[in-house]
Coordinates of C-alpha atoms in Angstrom, one line a residue:
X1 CA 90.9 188.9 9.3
X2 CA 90.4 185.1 9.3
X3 CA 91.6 183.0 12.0
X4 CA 94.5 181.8 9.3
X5 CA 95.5 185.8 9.2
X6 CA 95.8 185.7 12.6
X7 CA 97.6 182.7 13.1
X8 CA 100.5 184.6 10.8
X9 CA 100.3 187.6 13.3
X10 CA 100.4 186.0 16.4
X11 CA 103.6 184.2 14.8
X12 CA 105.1 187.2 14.3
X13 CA 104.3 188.4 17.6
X14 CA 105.7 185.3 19.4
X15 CA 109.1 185.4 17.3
X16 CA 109.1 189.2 18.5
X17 CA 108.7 187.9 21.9
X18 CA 111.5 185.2 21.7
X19 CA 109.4 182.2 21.2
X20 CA 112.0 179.2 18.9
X21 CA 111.1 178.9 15.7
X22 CA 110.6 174.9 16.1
X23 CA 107.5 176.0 18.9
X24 CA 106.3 178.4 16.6
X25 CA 105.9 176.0 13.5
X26 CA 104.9 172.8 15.6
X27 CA 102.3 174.6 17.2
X28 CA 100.9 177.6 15.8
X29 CA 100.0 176.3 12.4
X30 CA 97.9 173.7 14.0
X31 CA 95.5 176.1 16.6
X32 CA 91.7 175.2 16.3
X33 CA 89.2 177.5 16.9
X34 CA 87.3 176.3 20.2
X35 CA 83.3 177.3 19.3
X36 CA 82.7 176.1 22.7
X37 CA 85.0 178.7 24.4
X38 CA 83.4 181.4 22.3
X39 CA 80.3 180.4 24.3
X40 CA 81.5 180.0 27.6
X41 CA 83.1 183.2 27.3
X42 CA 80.6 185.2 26.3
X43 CA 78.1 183.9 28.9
X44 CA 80.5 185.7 31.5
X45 CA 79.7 188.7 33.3
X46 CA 80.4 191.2 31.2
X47 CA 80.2 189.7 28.4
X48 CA 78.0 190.9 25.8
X49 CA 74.5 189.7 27.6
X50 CA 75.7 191.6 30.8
X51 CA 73.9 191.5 34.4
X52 CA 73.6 193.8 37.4
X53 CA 71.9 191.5 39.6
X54 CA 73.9 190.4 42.4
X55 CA 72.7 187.1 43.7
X56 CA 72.7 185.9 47.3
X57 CA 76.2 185.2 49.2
X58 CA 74.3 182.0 51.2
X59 CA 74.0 179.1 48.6
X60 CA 77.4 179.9 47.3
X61 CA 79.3 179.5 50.6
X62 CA 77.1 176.2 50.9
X63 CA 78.9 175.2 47.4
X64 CA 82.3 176.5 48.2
X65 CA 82.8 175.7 52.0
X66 CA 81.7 172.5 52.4
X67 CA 81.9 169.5 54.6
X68 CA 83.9 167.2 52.3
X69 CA 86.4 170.2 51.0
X70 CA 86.9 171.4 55.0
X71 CA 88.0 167.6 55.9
X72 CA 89.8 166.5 52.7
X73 CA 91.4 170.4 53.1
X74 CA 92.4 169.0 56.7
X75 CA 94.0 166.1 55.2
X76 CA 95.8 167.9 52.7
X77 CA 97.1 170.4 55.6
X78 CA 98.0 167.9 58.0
X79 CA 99.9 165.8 55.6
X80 CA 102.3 168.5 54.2
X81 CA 102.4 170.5 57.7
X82 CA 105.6 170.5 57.9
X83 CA 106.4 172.3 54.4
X84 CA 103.2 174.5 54.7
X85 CA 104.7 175.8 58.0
X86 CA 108.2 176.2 56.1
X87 CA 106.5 178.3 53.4
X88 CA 104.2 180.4 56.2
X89 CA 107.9 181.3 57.8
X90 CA 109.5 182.1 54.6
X91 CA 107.0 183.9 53.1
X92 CA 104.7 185.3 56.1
X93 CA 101.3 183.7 54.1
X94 CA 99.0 181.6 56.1
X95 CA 99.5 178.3 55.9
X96 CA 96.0 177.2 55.7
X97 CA 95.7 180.1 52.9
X98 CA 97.2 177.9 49.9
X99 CA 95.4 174.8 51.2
X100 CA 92.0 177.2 50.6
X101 CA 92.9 177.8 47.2
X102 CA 94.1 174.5 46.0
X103 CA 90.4 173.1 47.0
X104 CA 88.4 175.7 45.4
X105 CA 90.3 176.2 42.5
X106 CA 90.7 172.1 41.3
X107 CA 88.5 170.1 44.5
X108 CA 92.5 169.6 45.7
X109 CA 94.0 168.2 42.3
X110 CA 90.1 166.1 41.0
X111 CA 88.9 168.9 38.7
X112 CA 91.9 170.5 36.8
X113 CA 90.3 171.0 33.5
X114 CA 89.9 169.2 30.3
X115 CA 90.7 171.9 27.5
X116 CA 93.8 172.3 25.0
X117 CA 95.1 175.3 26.6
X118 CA 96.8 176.3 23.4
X119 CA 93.5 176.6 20.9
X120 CA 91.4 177.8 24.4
X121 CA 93.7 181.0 24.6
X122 CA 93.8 181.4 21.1
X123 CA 90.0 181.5 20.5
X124 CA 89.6 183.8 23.2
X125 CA 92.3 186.2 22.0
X126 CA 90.8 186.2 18.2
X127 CA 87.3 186.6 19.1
X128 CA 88.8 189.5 20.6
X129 CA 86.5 190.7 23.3
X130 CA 90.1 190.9 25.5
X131 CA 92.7 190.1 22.7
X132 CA 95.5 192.0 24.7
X133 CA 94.9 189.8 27.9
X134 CA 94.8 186.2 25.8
X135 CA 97.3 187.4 23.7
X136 CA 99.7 187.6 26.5
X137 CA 98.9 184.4 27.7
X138 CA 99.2 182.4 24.3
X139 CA 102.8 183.7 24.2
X140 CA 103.2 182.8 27.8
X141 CA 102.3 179.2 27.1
X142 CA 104.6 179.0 24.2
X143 CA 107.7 180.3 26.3
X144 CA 106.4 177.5 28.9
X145 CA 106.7 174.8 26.1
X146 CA 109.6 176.4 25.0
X147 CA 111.0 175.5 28.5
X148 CA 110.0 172.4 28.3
X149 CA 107.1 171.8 29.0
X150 CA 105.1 169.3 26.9
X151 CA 102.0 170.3 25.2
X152 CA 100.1 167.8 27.2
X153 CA 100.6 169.5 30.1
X154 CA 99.0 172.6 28.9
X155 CA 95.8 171.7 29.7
X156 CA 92.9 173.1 32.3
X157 CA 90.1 175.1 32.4
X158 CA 88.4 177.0 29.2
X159 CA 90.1 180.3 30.2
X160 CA 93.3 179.4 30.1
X161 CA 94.0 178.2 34.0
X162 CA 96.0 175.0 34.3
X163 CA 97.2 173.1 37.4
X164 CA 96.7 172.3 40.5
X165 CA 96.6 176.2 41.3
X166 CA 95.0 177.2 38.2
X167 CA 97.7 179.8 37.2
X168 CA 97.5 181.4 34.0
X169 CA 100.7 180.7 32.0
X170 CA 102.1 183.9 32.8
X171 CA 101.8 183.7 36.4
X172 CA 103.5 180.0 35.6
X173 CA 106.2 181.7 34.0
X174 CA 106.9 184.3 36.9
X175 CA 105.5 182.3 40.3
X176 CA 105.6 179.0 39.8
X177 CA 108.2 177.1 42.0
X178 CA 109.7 174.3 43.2
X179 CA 108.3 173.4 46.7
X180 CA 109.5 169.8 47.0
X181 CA 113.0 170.1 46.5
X182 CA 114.0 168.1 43.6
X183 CA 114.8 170.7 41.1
X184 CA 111.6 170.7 39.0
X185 CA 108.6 173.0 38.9
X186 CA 105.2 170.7 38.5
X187 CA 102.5 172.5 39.4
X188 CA 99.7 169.7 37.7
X189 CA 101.1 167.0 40.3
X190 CA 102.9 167.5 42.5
X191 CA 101.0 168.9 45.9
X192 CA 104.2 170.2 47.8
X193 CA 104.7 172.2 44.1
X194 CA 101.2 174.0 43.9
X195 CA 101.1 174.7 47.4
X196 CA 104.5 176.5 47.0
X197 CA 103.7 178.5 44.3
X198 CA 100.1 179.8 45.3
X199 CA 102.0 180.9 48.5
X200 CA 104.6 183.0 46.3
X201 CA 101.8 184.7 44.9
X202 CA 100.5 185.6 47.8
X203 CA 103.5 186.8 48.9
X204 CA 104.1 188.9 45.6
X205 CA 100.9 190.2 45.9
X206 CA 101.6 191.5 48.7
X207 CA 100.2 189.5 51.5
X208 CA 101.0 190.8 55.1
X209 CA 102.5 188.9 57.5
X210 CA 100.8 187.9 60.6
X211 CA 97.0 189.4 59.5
X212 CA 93.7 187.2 58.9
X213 CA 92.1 188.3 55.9
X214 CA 88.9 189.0 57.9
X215 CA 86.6 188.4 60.6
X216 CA 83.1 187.9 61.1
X217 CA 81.2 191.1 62.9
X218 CA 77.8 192.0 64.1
X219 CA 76.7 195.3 62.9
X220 CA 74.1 197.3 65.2
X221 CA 71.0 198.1 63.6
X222 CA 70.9 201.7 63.8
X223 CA 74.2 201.4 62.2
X224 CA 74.2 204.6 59.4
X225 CA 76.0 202.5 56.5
X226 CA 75.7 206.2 54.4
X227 CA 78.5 207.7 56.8
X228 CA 81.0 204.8 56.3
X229 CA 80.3 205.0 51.9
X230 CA 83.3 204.4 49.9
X231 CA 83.0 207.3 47.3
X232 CA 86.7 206.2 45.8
X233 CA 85.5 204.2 42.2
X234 CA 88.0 201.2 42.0
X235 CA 90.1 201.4 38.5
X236 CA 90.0 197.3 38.3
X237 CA 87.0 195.3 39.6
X238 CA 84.6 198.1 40.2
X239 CA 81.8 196.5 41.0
X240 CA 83.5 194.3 43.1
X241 CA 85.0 197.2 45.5
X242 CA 81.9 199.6 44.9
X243 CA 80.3 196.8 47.9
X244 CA 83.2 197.8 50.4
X245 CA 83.0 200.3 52.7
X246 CA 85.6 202.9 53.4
X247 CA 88.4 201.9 55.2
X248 CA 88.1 202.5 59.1
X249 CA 90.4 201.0 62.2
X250 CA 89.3 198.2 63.9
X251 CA 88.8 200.8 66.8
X252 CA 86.9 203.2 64.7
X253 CA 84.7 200.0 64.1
X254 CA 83.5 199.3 67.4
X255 CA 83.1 202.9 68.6
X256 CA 80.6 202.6 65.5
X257 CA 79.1 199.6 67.3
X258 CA 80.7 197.4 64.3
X259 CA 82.1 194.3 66.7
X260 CA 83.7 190.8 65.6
X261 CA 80.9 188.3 66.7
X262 CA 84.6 185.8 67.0
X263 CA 88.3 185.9 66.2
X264 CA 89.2 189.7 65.9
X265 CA 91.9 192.0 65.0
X266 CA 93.8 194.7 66.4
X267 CA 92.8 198.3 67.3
X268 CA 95.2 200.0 64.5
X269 CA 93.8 197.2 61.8
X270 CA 92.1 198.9 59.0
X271 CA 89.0 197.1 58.1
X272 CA 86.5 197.6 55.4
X273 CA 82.9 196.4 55.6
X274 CA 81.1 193.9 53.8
X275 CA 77.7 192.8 54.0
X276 CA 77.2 190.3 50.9
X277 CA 73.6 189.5 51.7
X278 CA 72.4 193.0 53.2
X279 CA 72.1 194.1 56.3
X280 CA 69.9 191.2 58.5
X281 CA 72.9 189.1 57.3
X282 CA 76.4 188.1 58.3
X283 CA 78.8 190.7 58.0
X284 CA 82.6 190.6 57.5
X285 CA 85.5 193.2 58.5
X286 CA 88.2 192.6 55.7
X287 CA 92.0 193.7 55.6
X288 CA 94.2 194.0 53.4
X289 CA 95.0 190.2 53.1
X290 CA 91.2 189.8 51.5
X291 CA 92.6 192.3 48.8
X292 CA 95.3 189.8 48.1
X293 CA 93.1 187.1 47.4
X294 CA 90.6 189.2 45.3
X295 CA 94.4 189.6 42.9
X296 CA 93.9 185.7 42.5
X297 CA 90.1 185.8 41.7
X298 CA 88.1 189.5 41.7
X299 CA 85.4 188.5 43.1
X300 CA 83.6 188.7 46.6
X301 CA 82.2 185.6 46.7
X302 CA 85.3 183.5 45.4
X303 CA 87.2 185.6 48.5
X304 CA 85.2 185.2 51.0
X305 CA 83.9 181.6 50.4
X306 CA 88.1 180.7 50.1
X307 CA 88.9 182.6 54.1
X308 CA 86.3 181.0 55.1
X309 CA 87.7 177.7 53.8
X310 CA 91.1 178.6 55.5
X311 CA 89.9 179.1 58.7
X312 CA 87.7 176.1 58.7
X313 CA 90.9 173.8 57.3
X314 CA 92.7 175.1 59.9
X315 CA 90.0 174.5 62.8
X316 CA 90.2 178.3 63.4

């Protein structure tokens, strides 16, 4: 099937899915293939040129958590204090939590993205390697014009991430909202917006009140990392989990000798163990907070690097 072929099917598809008949025949006919996504894409992980070499933990972080986002993070935090504390109370997410995100994911509002959003998702979803997933989306972004939002907007990185938060347009549809009050939902300007949304979908993922998503420990060196082996294979991001430990209590941890080298976290906390750069490296106890914000990205490094942002944001 051509790309024209399947510019008639996903037509049909959308109509099935309630998409107007004025977005399907403004838009739809007019979808470009993107050869440049075709690329990007499959120079991921996974893609058809796949890796198992996990590279170090260190020069990331020195990418991700640096001086310039930490104090322009503290400027963003400062200024919107007020509603960041608002959302902490309403929704029980750290306030320094959607500040963390909103730097790594767009440098706080500089880097949003400069692809058609429309012919990005639709390349992706023809070349097919995950049609179902970009599929989904390119209906999702034609119910979000179909709302009203202008095909302008729709623009962001070559996956299919717009915005300040980088949502995908279904997670626009479902958990975007309004933070500032004034009865829109504009999550590519307006600050008080993004920061709003990112913390409801935190919250829907599940975030739990009160909990840091980690701490920093020293592990001993006799430490027996075989007796604390999570056996369980994850059924979404499995090489991602595979580097966790088993879940233990924060007590279990230190009769192991496992301690928090600063901030720490109660005796009934479950905790697993992470040790991104092997064992004469720093180490992390995570919760289940760092599980939430592996549901924004899947990936260790992207978690990590953004709690580590938080806490330095927010001078912890």
């Amino acid at each position: 099937m051509g790309f024209a072929g399947y510019k008639a099917m996903i037509s049909a598809r959308a109509r099935a899915a309630g998409v107007s008949e004025g977005t399907i025949s403004s838009i739809i006919p007019f979808l470009s293939l993107d050869m440049r996504v075709v690329r990007l894409d499959r120079g991921q992980p996974g893609g058809v040129m796949p890796t198992t070499t996990v590279p170090p933990f260190a020069p990331y972080r020195r990418d991700h958590v640096t001086p310039s986002l930490i104090a322009r993070g503290q400027t963003v935090y400062a200024t919107n204090w007020t509603r960041l504390w608002g959302l902490q109370t309403r929704t029980g997410v750290d306030a320094a939590m959607p500040v963390a995100i909103f730097g790594h994911e767009t440098s706080y509002g500089v880097v949003t993205g400069g692809f058609d959003l429309l012919d990005s998702l639709a390349t992706l979803a023809y070349d097919g390697r995950r049609r179902a997933l970009f599929e989904g989306e390119l209906i999702a972004a034609l119910q979000l014009i179909d709302r009203g939002t202008p095909r302008s907007r729709l623009r962001g990185s070559w996956a299919g991430a717009t915005g300040y938060p980088q949502f995908m347009p279904s997670a626009v549809l479902k958990l975007a909202v309004d933070g500032d009050g004034d009865g829109r939902v504009d999550i590519w300007s307006s600050q008080s917006d993004a920061l709003a949304s990112i913390a409801n979908f935190f919250k829907n993922a599940g975030w739990k009140a009160g909990v840091s998503w980690g701490v920093a420990a020293r592990v001993p060196a006799t430490f027996d990392r075989a007796a604390v082996r999570n056996n369980v294979v994850a059924a979404r991001c499995t090489r991602v989990f595979a580097r966790h430990s088993r879940w233990l209590t924060m007590r279990e941890w230190r009769a192991l000798g496992v301690v928090p080298t600063g901030r720490t976290l109660p005796d009934d906390e479950p905790a697993s163990l992470l040790e991104p750069d092997g064992p004469t490296a720093p180490a992390y106890l995570l919760t289940s907070n760092y599980r939430v914000i592996l549901e924004y990205n899947c990936s260790n490094f992207y978690a990590l690097s953004v709690g580590l942002l938080a806490d330095a944001i927010a001078r912890r």
